[in-house]
Amino acid sequence: MDAAMSKSGRRLLRGLFGLVVVFLYAPIAILLVFSFNNSELPSFPLSGFTLTWYRQFVHDPELIGSLETSAIVAALSSVGAVVLGTLASIPLARRRFTGKAAASALLLSPLVVPYVVLGISLLLLFHAVGVPRTIMTVVIGHIVISLPYTLLVLIPRLEQIDVALEEAAYDLGANRVQTFRLIILPLILPAVVSAFLISFTTSFDEYAIASFVAGTRATFPLYLYGALRFPNRLPEVIAVAVVVMTVSLIVVVGAELGRRVAERRLEALAS
Amino acid sequence: MAGRRRRRLDLTTPGLLGLPLAWLVAFFLVPIGIVGAYSIDVFSIFPGKHPVTLAGWHDFVHSAVYLKLFWKSVRMSLIVSALVVLLAYPLAYYLALSGTKRKYILLLILIAPFLTSYLLRVLAWKVILGSNGVVNSLLYWLGLRSHDNPVSQLLYSRFAVMLVLVYVWLPFVALPIFVSLESLDQRLLEAAADLYASRWQAFRRVTLPLSVPGIIAAFLFVFIPTVGEFVTPSLVGGTSGYMYGNQISDLFGTGFPDWRTGSVLALFLLGVVAALTGVFARFLGMRQTAAR
């Protein structure tokens, strides 16, 4: 007998799971359908297939520009967050020192602060020290929110690595830098890549903080938010939504599966 | 040997942690300090000298408007968090305990929407709920409603805000609950069954108590961001869905900026969230959650 659930209970839960999956994916499917719908208004009945909206967004310089801006911001902020996260994760995963609890609490605390508070506090900081708002101020803010995520990926991975591997490297005369480069880094590389991707997608999608600290150059979410006020831009926005969602789904799911495979292989090699 | 290693590594700890900590001090702690300074007029948007004053705090505590709005936001987020946890729990239970071989694939299917754009998922609901949107146009088309009589409560309402927030957070919340249920020793359930507990008794007396940390973590992971939410309400909330976060955002906007009041509101929100986090910190177990 299965102690956790009966046969009918299992069927019930499976049914609920199916319903929730429909609830989660139906809105995305609806966007997909209307992105090909030949009408200015996303409403029923459907009025024929078209690629107009896709063509229109590809030729919209403002939209393409905002995608570029977001790509730059996301690339810079995720590199920054991964570098800082890797530096911090080594002592947090491996060493004992006074103030460790406080250090890790500080590093993780942006996770539990509403973005509106982070956004306005950075706005006031840049105002107080007289830094003009540009894409660099957005990058700074995005590093703050991405850094905790990189730690959440990197620390558990580092904790899995056998300390004996490092000790062996030291015994063989490797110095700290060599040990990191030749032993640790290859072992945590899958986690570094997924930390990078999480930071990248976090930044690429981030509206709240950017809305306070961005200058005149709009990131993609800022452009999107603005475009939502103009009904005639809606079909084009739906088309770009479909593309962005598809790409991010592929990247994220692919990265997660890739990380599992890579880590399993490394595990096999290390043991 | 061990001593040598420890000494050598200890030396580098400040070197490794220095930069990340400095970053958060400069761009997280100091800015919050500056918000504090604005809230008591040490800094101000108006040029010239200002006496330090607690007037902003005094006005806030005695203003019915802001506190009422805060409680409205708290109520909305509590409902959203409770709904999300109630919905996610059976799903996580199914994945963790049904013994299905595909549980990680199913978990990924559940979580994947969370990893796509937040704003675009809100946009999808705007398209669905609008007065000429998918739901209404479907009703016209099927002849269930006439064009002059759309279901107008759908968009720009408190209902829309809460529906969208549930939609947005549901995938994410299954994760911490799944983690706490998966680490449950299933032999405990067998033992309960051996001792003639029914499945329901085993659930109520064994599984549920042991998954409380996951439930609390899940609850907070939804409550904290939604109580300060302003993006979703500004897109689908209209005036009746207006939340505390919108008020903060508007006080720093270009219309009628009032940075002192805005700073007070932001710090109050931060204080409430920090207190909650402090009380429940041991349940948050962020690392275990991330290990998946």
Coordinates of C-alpha atoms in Angstrom, one line a residue:
Chain A
M1 CA 0.0 0.0 0.0
D2 CA 1.2 3.5 -0.8
A3 CA 1.2 5.5 2.4
A4 CA 1.3 8.9 0.7
M5 CA -1.8 8.7 -1.5
S6 CA -4.5 6.4 -2.6
K7 CA -5.1 5.5 -6.3
S8 CA -8.0 7.9 -6.6
G9 CA -6.1 10.5 -4.7
R10 CA -3.3 10.2 -7.2
R11 CA -5.7 10.6 -10.1
L12 CA -7.2 13.7 -8.5
L13 CA -3.8 15.3 -8.0
R14 CA -2.8 14.4 -11.5
G15 CA -6.0 16.1 -12.7
L16 CA -5.3 19.2 -10.6
F17 CA -1.7 19.3 -12.0
G18 CA -3.1 19.2 -15.5
L19 CA -5.5 22.0 -14.8
V20 CA -2.8 24.2 -13.3
V21 CA -0.5 23.6 -16.3
V22 CA -3.4 24.7 -18.6
F23 CA -3.9 27.8 -16.4
L24 CA -0.2 28.6 -16.6
Y25 CA 0.3 28.0 -20.4
A26 CA -3.1 29.2 -21.8
P27 CA -2.3 32.9 -21.6
I28 CA 1.0 32.2 -23.3
A29 CA -0.8 30.2 -26.0
I30 CA -3.3 33.0 -26.4
L31 CA -0.5 35.4 -27.1
L32 CA 1.0 33.0 -29.6
V33 CA -2.4 32.7 -31.5
F34 CA -3.0 36.4 -31.6
S35 CA 0.5 37.2 -32.7
F36 CA -0.5 35.6 -36.0
N37 CA -4.0 37.2 -36.1
N38 CA -4.7 39.6 -38.9
S39 CA -6.4 42.3 -36.8
E40 CA -5.4 45.4 -34.9
L41 CA -7.4 44.2 -31.9
P42 CA -6.6 41.0 -30.1
S43 CA -10.2 39.7 -30.0
F44 CA -12.4 36.9 -31.2
P45 CA -13.3 35.9 -33.9
L46 CA -9.9 35.3 -35.4
S47 CA -9.5 37.0 -38.7
G48 CA -6.9 35.2 -40.6
F49 CA -3.2 34.5 -40.5
T50 CA -0.5 37.1 -40.9
L51 CA 3.1 37.8 -40.3
T52 CA 2.6 41.6 -40.4
W53 CA 3.2 42.1 -36.7
Y54 CA 6.5 40.2 -36.7
R55 CA 7.6 42.1 -39.8
Q56 CA 6.6 45.4 -38.1
F57 CA 8.5 44.8 -34.9
V58 CA 11.7 43.7 -36.7
H59 CA 11.6 47.1 -38.5
D60 CA 10.8 49.2 -35.4
P61 CA 14.0 50.9 -34.6
E62 CA 12.8 52.0 -31.2
L63 CA 11.9 48.5 -30.2
I64 CA 15.1 46.9 -31.6
G65 CA 17.1 49.6 -29.9
S66 CA 15.5 48.8 -26.5
L67 CA 16.3 45.1 -27.0
E68 CA 19.9 46.1 -27.7
T69 CA 20.0 48.3 -24.6
S70 CA 18.6 45.5 -22.5
A71 CA 21.1 43.0 -23.9
I72 CA 24.0 45.3 -23.0
V73 CA 22.7 46.0 -19.5
A74 CA 22.0 42.3 -18.9
A75 CA 25.4 41.2 -20.2
L76 CA 27.3 43.8 -18.1
S77 CA 25.3 43.2 -14.9
S78 CA 25.4 39.4 -15.2
V79 CA 29.2 39.4 -15.7
G80 CA 29.4 41.7 -12.7
A81 CA 27.1 39.7 -10.5
V82 CA 28.8 36.4 -11.4
V83 CA 32.3 37.7 -10.7
L84 CA 31.2 39.2 -7.3
G85 CA 29.2 36.0 -6.6
T86 CA 32.1 33.7 -7.3
L87 CA 34.4 35.7 -5.2
A88 CA 32.0 35.7 -2.3
S89 CA 30.8 32.1 -2.6
I90 CA 34.3 30.6 -1.9
P91 CA 34.7 31.9 1.6
L92 CA 31.0 31.5 2.3
A93 CA 31.0 27.8 1.2
R94 CA 34.4 26.8 2.5
R95 CA 35.7 28.8 5.4
R96 CA 34.9 29.7 8.9
F97 CA 35.4 33.3 10.0
T98 CA 33.9 35.7 12.4
G99 CA 31.0 37.6 10.9
K100 CA 30.2 34.9 8.4
A101 CA 26.5 34.9 9.3
A102 CA 26.3 38.7 9.0
A103 CA 28.2 38.7 5.7
S104 CA 25.9 36.1 4.1
A105 CA 22.8 37.8 5.5
L106 CA 23.9 41.1 3.9
L107 CA 24.7 39.4 0.6
L108 CA 21.4 37.7 0.5
S109 CA 19.2 40.5 1.8
P110 CA 18.3 42.1 -1.5
L111 CA 16.2 39.0 -2.1
V112 CA 13.8 40.1 0.6
V113 CA 13.5 43.8 -0.1
P114 CA 10.7 44.9 -2.4
Y115 CA 12.1 46.3 -5.6
V116 CA 10.2 49.6 -5.3
V117 CA 12.3 50.3 -2.1
L118 CA 15.6 49.3 -3.9
G119 CA 14.6 51.4 -6.9
I120 CA 13.9 54.6 -5.0
S121 CA 16.9 54.2 -2.7
L122 CA 19.2 54.0 -5.7
L123 CA 17.5 57.0 -7.3
L124 CA 18.1 59.0 -4.1
L125 CA 21.7 57.8 -3.9
F126 CA 22.5 58.8 -7.5
H127 CA 20.7 62.1 -7.0
A128 CA 22.6 62.8 -3.7
V129 CA 26.0 62.2 -5.2
G130 CA 25.2 63.8 -8.5
V131 CA 25.6 60.8 -10.8
P132 CA 23.5 61.2 -14.0
R133 CA 21.1 58.4 -14.8
T134 CA 22.4 56.2 -17.6
I135 CA 22.4 52.5 -18.5
M136 CA 25.3 52.2 -16.1
T137 CA 23.1 53.1 -13.1
V138 CA 20.7 50.4 -14.2
V139 CA 23.6 47.9 -14.4
I140 CA 24.6 48.9 -10.8
G141 CA 21.1 48.2 -9.6
H142 CA 20.8 44.9 -11.4
I143 CA 24.1 43.6 -10.0
V144 CA 22.6 44.2 -6.5
I145 CA 19.5 42.1 -7.2
S146 CA 21.4 39.4 -9.2
L147 CA 24.2 38.8 -6.8
P148 CA 22.1 36.8 -4.3
Y149 CA 20.8 34.5 -7.0
T150 CA 24.4 33.7 -8.1
L151 CA 25.2 32.8 -4.5
L152 CA 22.2 30.6 -4.2
V153 CA 23.4 28.6 -7.2
L154 CA 27.2 28.7 -6.5
I155 CA 27.3 28.0 -2.8
P156 CA 25.5 24.6 -2.8
R157 CA 27.6 23.5 -5.7
L158 CA 30.9 24.4 -4.0
E159 CA 29.7 22.6 -0.9
Q160 CA 29.4 19.4 -2.9
I161 CA 33.0 19.5 -4.0
D162 CA 35.3 17.3 -1.9
V163 CA 37.8 19.4 0.0
A164 CA 40.3 16.6 -0.5
L165 CA 40.6 17.6 -4.2
E166 CA 41.8 21.0 -3.1
E167 CA 44.1 19.6 -0.5
A168 CA 45.6 17.3 -3.1
A169 CA 46.3 20.2 -5.4
Y170 CA 48.1 22.1 -2.6
D171 CA 50.1 19.0 -1.7
L172 CA 51.2 18.8 -5.3
G173 CA 52.5 22.3 -5.0
A174 CA 49.7 24.3 -6.7
N175 CA 49.2 27.8 -5.3
R176 CA 45.7 29.3 -4.6
V177 CA 45.2 30.8 -8.0
Q178 CA 46.3 27.6 -9.8
T179 CA 44.0 25.5 -7.5
F180 CA 41.1 27.7 -8.3
R181 CA 41.7 27.8 -12.0
L182 CA 42.6 24.1 -12.5
I183 CA 40.4 22.4 -9.9
I184 CA 37.6 24.5 -8.5
L185 CA 36.6 26.5 -11.6
P186 CA 36.1 23.5 -13.9
L187 CA 34.1 21.8 -11.2
I188 CA 31.8 24.8 -10.6
L189 CA 31.6 25.9 -14.3
P190 CA 28.1 24.5 -14.9
A191 CA 26.9 26.4 -11.8
V192 CA 28.7 29.5 -13.0
V193 CA 27.0 29.3 -16.4
S194 CA 23.6 28.9 -14.8
A195 CA 24.3 31.8 -12.4
F196 CA 25.1 33.9 -15.4
L197 CA 21.9 32.9 -17.2
I198 CA 19.7 33.6 -14.2
S199 CA 21.3 37.0 -13.8
F200 CA 21.0 37.7 -17.4
T201 CA 17.3 36.9 -17.5
T202 CA 16.6 38.7 -14.2
S203 CA 18.2 41.9 -15.7
F204 CA 16.6 41.5 -19.1
D205 CA 13.2 41.4 -17.6
E206 CA 13.6 43.9 -14.8
Y207 CA 11.2 46.9 -14.8
A208 CA 10.8 48.2 -11.3
I209 CA 14.3 49.3 -10.5
A210 CA 15.0 50.4 -14.1
S211 CA 12.0 52.6 -14.0
F212 CA 13.6 54.7 -11.3
V213 CA 17.3 54.7 -12.3
A214 CA 17.3 54.5 -16.1
G215 CA 18.2 57.6 -18.1
T216 CA 16.8 58.5 -21.5
R217 CA 17.8 55.2 -23.1
A218 CA 14.9 52.8 -22.5
T219 CA 15.5 49.1 -21.7
F220 CA 13.2 46.6 -23.2
P221 CA 10.8 46.3 -20.2
L222 CA 10.6 50.2 -20.1
Y223 CA 9.8 50.3 -23.8
L224 CA 7.2 47.6 -23.4
Y225 CA 5.6 49.3 -20.5
G226 CA 5.4 52.5 -22.5
A227 CA 4.0 50.7 -25.6
L228 CA 1.2 49.2 -23.5
R229 CA -0.4 52.6 -23.3
F230 CA -0.9 52.7 -27.1
P231 CA -3.5 50.2 -28.3
N232 CA -2.2 50.4 -31.9
R233 CA 1.1 49.0 -30.8
L234 CA -0.4 46.0 -29.1
P235 CA -0.2 43.5 -31.9
E236 CA 3.4 44.3 -32.4
V237 CA 4.1 44.0 -28.7
I238 CA 2.4 40.6 -28.7
A239 CA 4.6 39.4 -31.5
V240 CA 7.7 40.5 -29.7
A241 CA 6.4 38.9 -26.5
V242 CA 6.1 35.6 -28.2
V243 CA 9.7 35.8 -29.5
V244 CA 11.2 36.8 -26.2
M245 CA 9.2 34.2 -24.2
T246 CA 10.1 31.4 -26.6
V247 CA 13.8 32.3 -26.6
S248 CA 13.9 32.7 -22.8
L249 CA 12.1 29.4 -22.3
I250 CA 14.5 27.6 -24.6
V251 CA 17.6 29.1 -23.0
V252 CA 16.4 28.5 -19.4
V253 CA 15.2 25.0 -19.8
G254 CA 18.2 24.1 -22.0
A255 CA 20.5 25.6 -19.4
E256 CA 18.9 23.7 -16.5
L257 CA 19.0 20.4 -18.4
G258 CA 22.6 21.1 -19.5
R259 CA 23.7 21.9 -16.0
R260 CA 22.3 18.6 -14.6
V261 CA 24.0 16.6 -17.3
A262 CA 27.3 18.4 -16.9
E263 CA 27.3 18.1 -13.1
R264 CA 26.5 14.4 -13.3
R265 CA 29.4 13.9 -15.6
L266 CA 31.8 15.9 -13.4
E267 CA 30.6 13.9 -10.4
A268 CA 31.4 10.7 -12.2
L269 CA 34.8 12.0 -13.1
A270 CA 35.6 13.2 -9.6
S271 CA 34.7 10.0 -7.8
Chain B
M1 CA 49.2 20.4 7.1
A2 CA 45.6 21.3 8.0
G3 CA 47.0 24.2 10.0
R4 CA 49.0 25.5 7.1
R5 CA 46.0 25.3 4.8
R6 CA 43.7 27.1 7.2
R7 CA 46.2 29.9 7.7
R8 CA 46.8 30.4 4.1
L9 CA 43.1 30.4 3.2
D10 CA 42.1 32.7 6.0
L11 CA 44.3 35.3 4.7
T12 CA 42.3 35.5 1.5
T13 CA 38.9 35.7 3.0
P14 CA 38.8 39.5 3.3
G15 CA 40.2 39.7 -0.2
L16 CA 37.5 37.6 -1.7
L17 CA 34.6 39.0 0.3
G18 CA 35.8 42.6 0.2
L19 CA 34.5 43.6 -3.2
P20 CA 31.0 41.9 -3.0
L21 CA 30.4 43.3 0.5
A22 CA 31.6 46.8 -0.6
W23 CA 29.2 46.7 -3.5
L24 CA 26.2 46.0 -1.2
V25 CA 27.3 48.6 1.3
A26 CA 27.6 51.2 -1.4
F27 CA 24.6 50.4 -3.5
F28 CA 22.2 48.8 -0.9
L29 CA 22.9 49.9 2.7
V30 CA 24.1 53.5 2.0
P31 CA 21.1 54.2 -0.3
I32 CA 18.7 53.0 2.4
G33 CA 20.5 55.4 4.8
I34 CA 20.0 58.1 2.3
V35 CA 16.3 57.3 2.2
G36 CA 16.3 57.7 6.0
A37 CA 18.0 61.1 5.6
Y38 CA 15.3 62.2 3.1
S39 CA 12.6 61.0 5.5
I40 CA 13.7 63.5 8.2
D41 CA 14.7 66.3 5.8
V42 CA 18.5 65.9 6.3
F43 CA 18.4 65.8 2.5
S44 CA 15.6 67.3 0.5
I45 CA 14.6 67.9 -3.1
F46 CA 14.2 71.5 -2.3
P47 CA 17.4 73.5 -2.3
G48 CA 18.6 75.4 0.8
K49 CA 18.9 74.6 4.4
H50 CA 16.4 72.5 6.2
P51 CA 15.9 71.8 9.9
V52 CA 15.8 68.1 10.8
T53 CA 12.2 67.2 11.3
L54 CA 10.1 64.2 12.1
A55 CA 7.1 65.8 10.4
G56 CA 7.1 63.3 7.6
W57 CA 6.8 60.4 10.1
H58 CA 4.3 62.3 12.2
D59 CA 2.1 62.9 9.1
F60 CA 2.4 59.3 8.1
V61 CA 1.4 57.8 11.4
H62 CA -1.6 60.2 11.6
S63 CA -2.7 59.9 8.0
A64 CA -5.6 57.6 7.5
V65 CA -4.9 57.5 3.7
Y66 CA -1.4 55.9 3.7
L67 CA -2.0 53.4 6.5
K68 CA -5.4 52.4 5.0
L69 CA -3.7 51.8 1.7
F70 CA -1.0 49.8 3.4
W71 CA -3.5 47.5 5.0
K72 CA -5.3 47.1 1.7
S73 CA -2.1 46.0 0.1
V74 CA -1.4 43.7 3.0
R75 CA -4.8 42.1 2.7
M76 CA -4.4 41.7 -1.0
S77 CA -1.0 40.1 -0.7
L78 CA -2.2 37.8 2.2
I79 CA -5.0 36.5 0.0
V80 CA -2.7 36.1 -3.0
S81 CA 0.0 34.3 -0.9
A82 CA -2.6 32.0 0.8
L83 CA -4.2 31.1 -2.5
V84 CA -0.9 30.4 -4.2
V85 CA 0.3 28.2 -1.3
L86 CA -3.0 26.3 -1.2
L87 CA -2.8 25.7 -4.9
A88 CA 0.9 24.8 -5.0
Y89 CA 0.9 22.5 -2.1
P90 CA -1.1 19.6 -3.7
L91 CA 1.0 20.0 -6.8
A92 CA 4.3 19.8 -4.9
Y93 CA 2.8 16.9 -2.9
Y94 CA 2.0 15.0 -6.1
L95 CA 5.5 15.6 -7.5
A96 CA 7.4 14.7 -4.4
L97 CA 5.4 11.7 -3.1
S98 CA 3.6 10.1 -6.0
G99 CA 6.8 8.2 -7.0
T100 CA 6.4 9.4 -10.6
K101 CA 9.7 9.0 -12.5
R102 CA 9.3 12.2 -14.4
K103 CA 9.0 14.5 -11.4
Y104 CA 11.9 16.7 -12.3
I105 CA 10.6 17.2 -15.8
L106 CA 7.1 17.9 -14.4
L107 CA 8.6 20.4 -11.9
L108 CA 10.4 22.1 -14.8
I109 CA 7.2 22.4 -16.7
L110 CA 5.6 24.0 -13.7
I111 CA 8.4 26.4 -13.1
A112 CA 9.3 27.3 -16.7
P113 CA 6.7 30.1 -17.0
F114 CA 8.2 31.8 -14.0
L115 CA 11.5 32.1 -15.9
T116 CA 10.0 33.9 -18.8
S117 CA 9.3 37.6 -18.8
Y118 CA 7.2 38.9 -15.9
L119 CA 6.0 41.9 -17.8
L120 CA 4.9 39.8 -20.8
R121 CA 2.9 37.5 -18.6
V122 CA 1.1 40.5 -17.2
L123 CA 0.6 41.7 -20.7
A124 CA -1.0 38.4 -21.6
W125 CA -3.7 39.0 -19.0
K126 CA -4.3 42.6 -20.2
V127 CA -5.0 41.1 -23.6
I128 CA -7.3 38.4 -22.1
L129 CA -9.2 40.6 -19.7
G130 CA -9.6 43.9 -21.6
S131 CA -13.1 45.1 -22.5
N132 CA -12.4 44.2 -26.1
G133 CA -10.1 41.4 -25.0
V134 CA -10.2 37.7 -25.4
V135 CA -12.8 36.9 -22.7
N136 CA -15.2 39.6 -23.7
S137 CA -14.9 39.1 -27.4
L138 CA -15.4 35.4 -27.0
L139 CA -18.6 36.1 -25.0
Y140 CA -19.8 38.5 -27.8
W141 CA -18.9 36.0 -30.5
L142 CA -20.7 33.2 -28.8
G143 CA -23.7 35.5 -28.3
L144 CA -23.5 35.2 -24.5
R145 CA -23.2 39.0 -24.1
S146 CA -23.9 42.0 -26.2
H147 CA -21.2 44.5 -27.3
D148 CA -22.7 47.3 -25.2
N149 CA -22.5 45.1 -22.1
P150 CA -19.0 43.8 -21.6
V151 CA -17.9 42.2 -18.4
S152 CA -16.2 45.4 -17.3
Q153 CA -15.0 44.2 -13.9
L154 CA -12.4 42.0 -15.5
L155 CA -9.6 44.5 -16.1
Y156 CA -8.7 47.4 -13.9
S157 CA -9.9 46.0 -10.7
R158 CA -8.6 44.5 -7.5
F159 CA -9.7 41.1 -8.8
A160 CA -7.5 41.5 -11.9
V161 CA -4.5 42.4 -9.7
M162 CA -4.9 39.4 -7.5
L163 CA -5.6 37.0 -10.4
V164 CA -2.4 38.2 -12.2
L165 CA -0.3 38.0 -9.0
V166 CA -1.5 34.4 -8.4
Y167 CA -0.7 33.6 -11.9
V168 CA 2.7 35.1 -11.8
W169 CA 3.8 33.6 -8.5
L170 CA 2.2 30.1 -8.6
P171 CA 5.0 28.4 -10.5
F172 CA 7.7 29.7 -8.2
V173 CA 6.1 28.7 -5.0
A174 CA 5.8 25.0 -5.8
L175 CA 9.6 24.9 -5.5
P176 CA 10.2 25.4 -1.7
I177 CA 7.3 23.2 -0.8
F178 CA 8.5 20.5 -3.2
V179 CA 12.0 20.7 -1.6
S180 CA 10.6 20.3 2.0
L181 CA 8.3 17.4 1.0
E182 CA 11.0 15.6 -1.0
S183 CA 13.4 15.6 1.9
L184 CA 10.7 14.0 4.0
D185 CA 11.7 10.5 5.1
Q186 CA 9.1 8.3 3.5
R187 CA 9.7 5.6 6.1
L188 CA 7.8 7.8 8.5
L189 CA 4.7 7.4 6.4
E190 CA 5.2 3.6 6.3
A191 CA 5.6 3.6 10.1
A192 CA 2.4 5.6 10.4
A193 CA 0.6 3.1 8.2
D194 CA 2.0 0.2 10.2
L195 CA 0.6 1.8 13.3
Y196 CA -2.8 1.9 11.7
A197 CA -2.9 5.6 10.8
S198 CA -5.1 6.3 7.9
R199 CA -3.6 8.3 5.0
W200 CA -5.4 11.4 6.2
Q201 CA -4.1 10.9 9.8
A202 CA -0.6 10.3 8.4
F203 CA -0.8 13.5 6.4
R204 CA -2.2 15.6 9.2
R205 CA 0.2 14.3 11.9
V206 CA 3.4 13.6 9.9
T207 CA 3.6 15.1 6.5
L208 CA 1.9 18.5 7.1
P209 CA 3.9 19.4 10.3
L210 CA 7.2 18.4 8.6
S211 CA 6.4 20.6 5.6
V212 CA 5.6 23.7 7.6
P213 CA 9.0 25.3 7.0
G214 CA 8.5 24.9 3.2
I215 CA 5.0 26.4 3.5
I216 CA 6.2 29.4 5.5
A217 CA 9.1 30.0 3.1
A218 CA 6.8 29.8 0.2
F219 CA 4.3 32.2 1.8
L220 CA 7.0 34.8 2.5
F221 CA 8.6 34.4 -0.9
V222 CA 5.2 35.5 -2.4
F223 CA 4.1 38.0 0.3
I224 CA 7.3 40.1 0.4
P225 CA 7.4 41.0 -3.3
T226 CA 3.7 41.3 -3.7
V227 CA 3.1 43.6 -0.7
G228 CA 5.3 46.2 -2.3
E229 CA 4.2 45.5 -5.9
F230 CA 3.5 48.4 -8.2
V231 CA 4.0 47.1 -11.7
T232 CA 1.0 44.7 -11.9
P233 CA -1.4 47.1 -10.2
S234 CA -0.4 49.9 -12.5
L235 CA -1.0 47.7 -15.6
V236 CA -4.2 45.9 -14.6
G237 CA -5.4 47.5 -11.4
G238 CA -6.9 50.8 -12.3
T239 CA -7.9 52.9 -9.3
S240 CA -9.5 50.1 -7.3
G241 CA -6.4 48.0 -7.6
Y242 CA -4.0 50.8 -6.6
M243 CA -1.6 49.5 -4.0
Y244 CA 0.9 50.9 -1.5
G245 CA 3.8 50.3 -3.9
N246 CA 2.0 52.5 -6.5
Q247 CA 1.8 55.3 -3.9
I248 CA 5.6 55.1 -3.2
S249 CA 6.3 55.0 -6.9
D250 CA 4.1 58.0 -7.6
L251 CA 5.6 60.1 -4.8
F252 CA 8.9 59.7 -6.7
G253 CA 7.4 60.2 -10.1
T254 CA 7.5 63.2 -12.2
G255 CA 3.9 64.4 -11.4
F256 CA 3.9 65.7 -7.9
P257 CA 7.1 64.4 -6.3
D258 CA 7.2 64.3 -2.5
W259 CA 10.4 62.6 -1.6
R260 CA 10.1 63.0 2.1
T261 CA 6.7 61.3 2.3
G262 CA 7.9 58.7 -0.2
S263 CA 10.9 57.9 1.9
V264 CA 8.8 57.5 5.0
L265 CA 6.5 55.1 3.1
A266 CA 9.4 53.1 1.7
L267 CA 11.1 52.8 5.1
F268 CA 7.9 51.7 6.8
L269 CA 7.5 49.0 4.2
L270 CA 11.1 48.0 4.5
G271 CA 10.7 47.8 8.3
V272 CA 7.7 45.6 8.1
V273 CA 9.3 43.2 5.6
A274 CA 12.6 43.1 7.6
A275 CA 10.7 42.3 10.8
L276 CA 8.8 39.4 9.0
T277 CA 12.1 38.1 7.6
G278 CA 13.7 38.3 11.0
V279 CA 11.0 36.4 12.7
F280 CA 10.8 33.7 10.0
A281 CA 14.4 33.7 9.0
R282 CA 15.0 30.1 10.1
F283 CA 12.2 28.9 7.8
L284 CA 13.5 30.7 4.8
G285 CA 16.4 28.2 4.4
M286 CA 17.3 29.9 1.1
R287 CA 20.2 27.7 0.5
Q288 CA 18.3 24.5 0.6
T289 CA 15.8 25.9 -1.7
A290 CA 18.4 26.9 -4.2
A291 CA 20.2 23.5 -4.1
R292 CA 17.6 22.1 -6.5

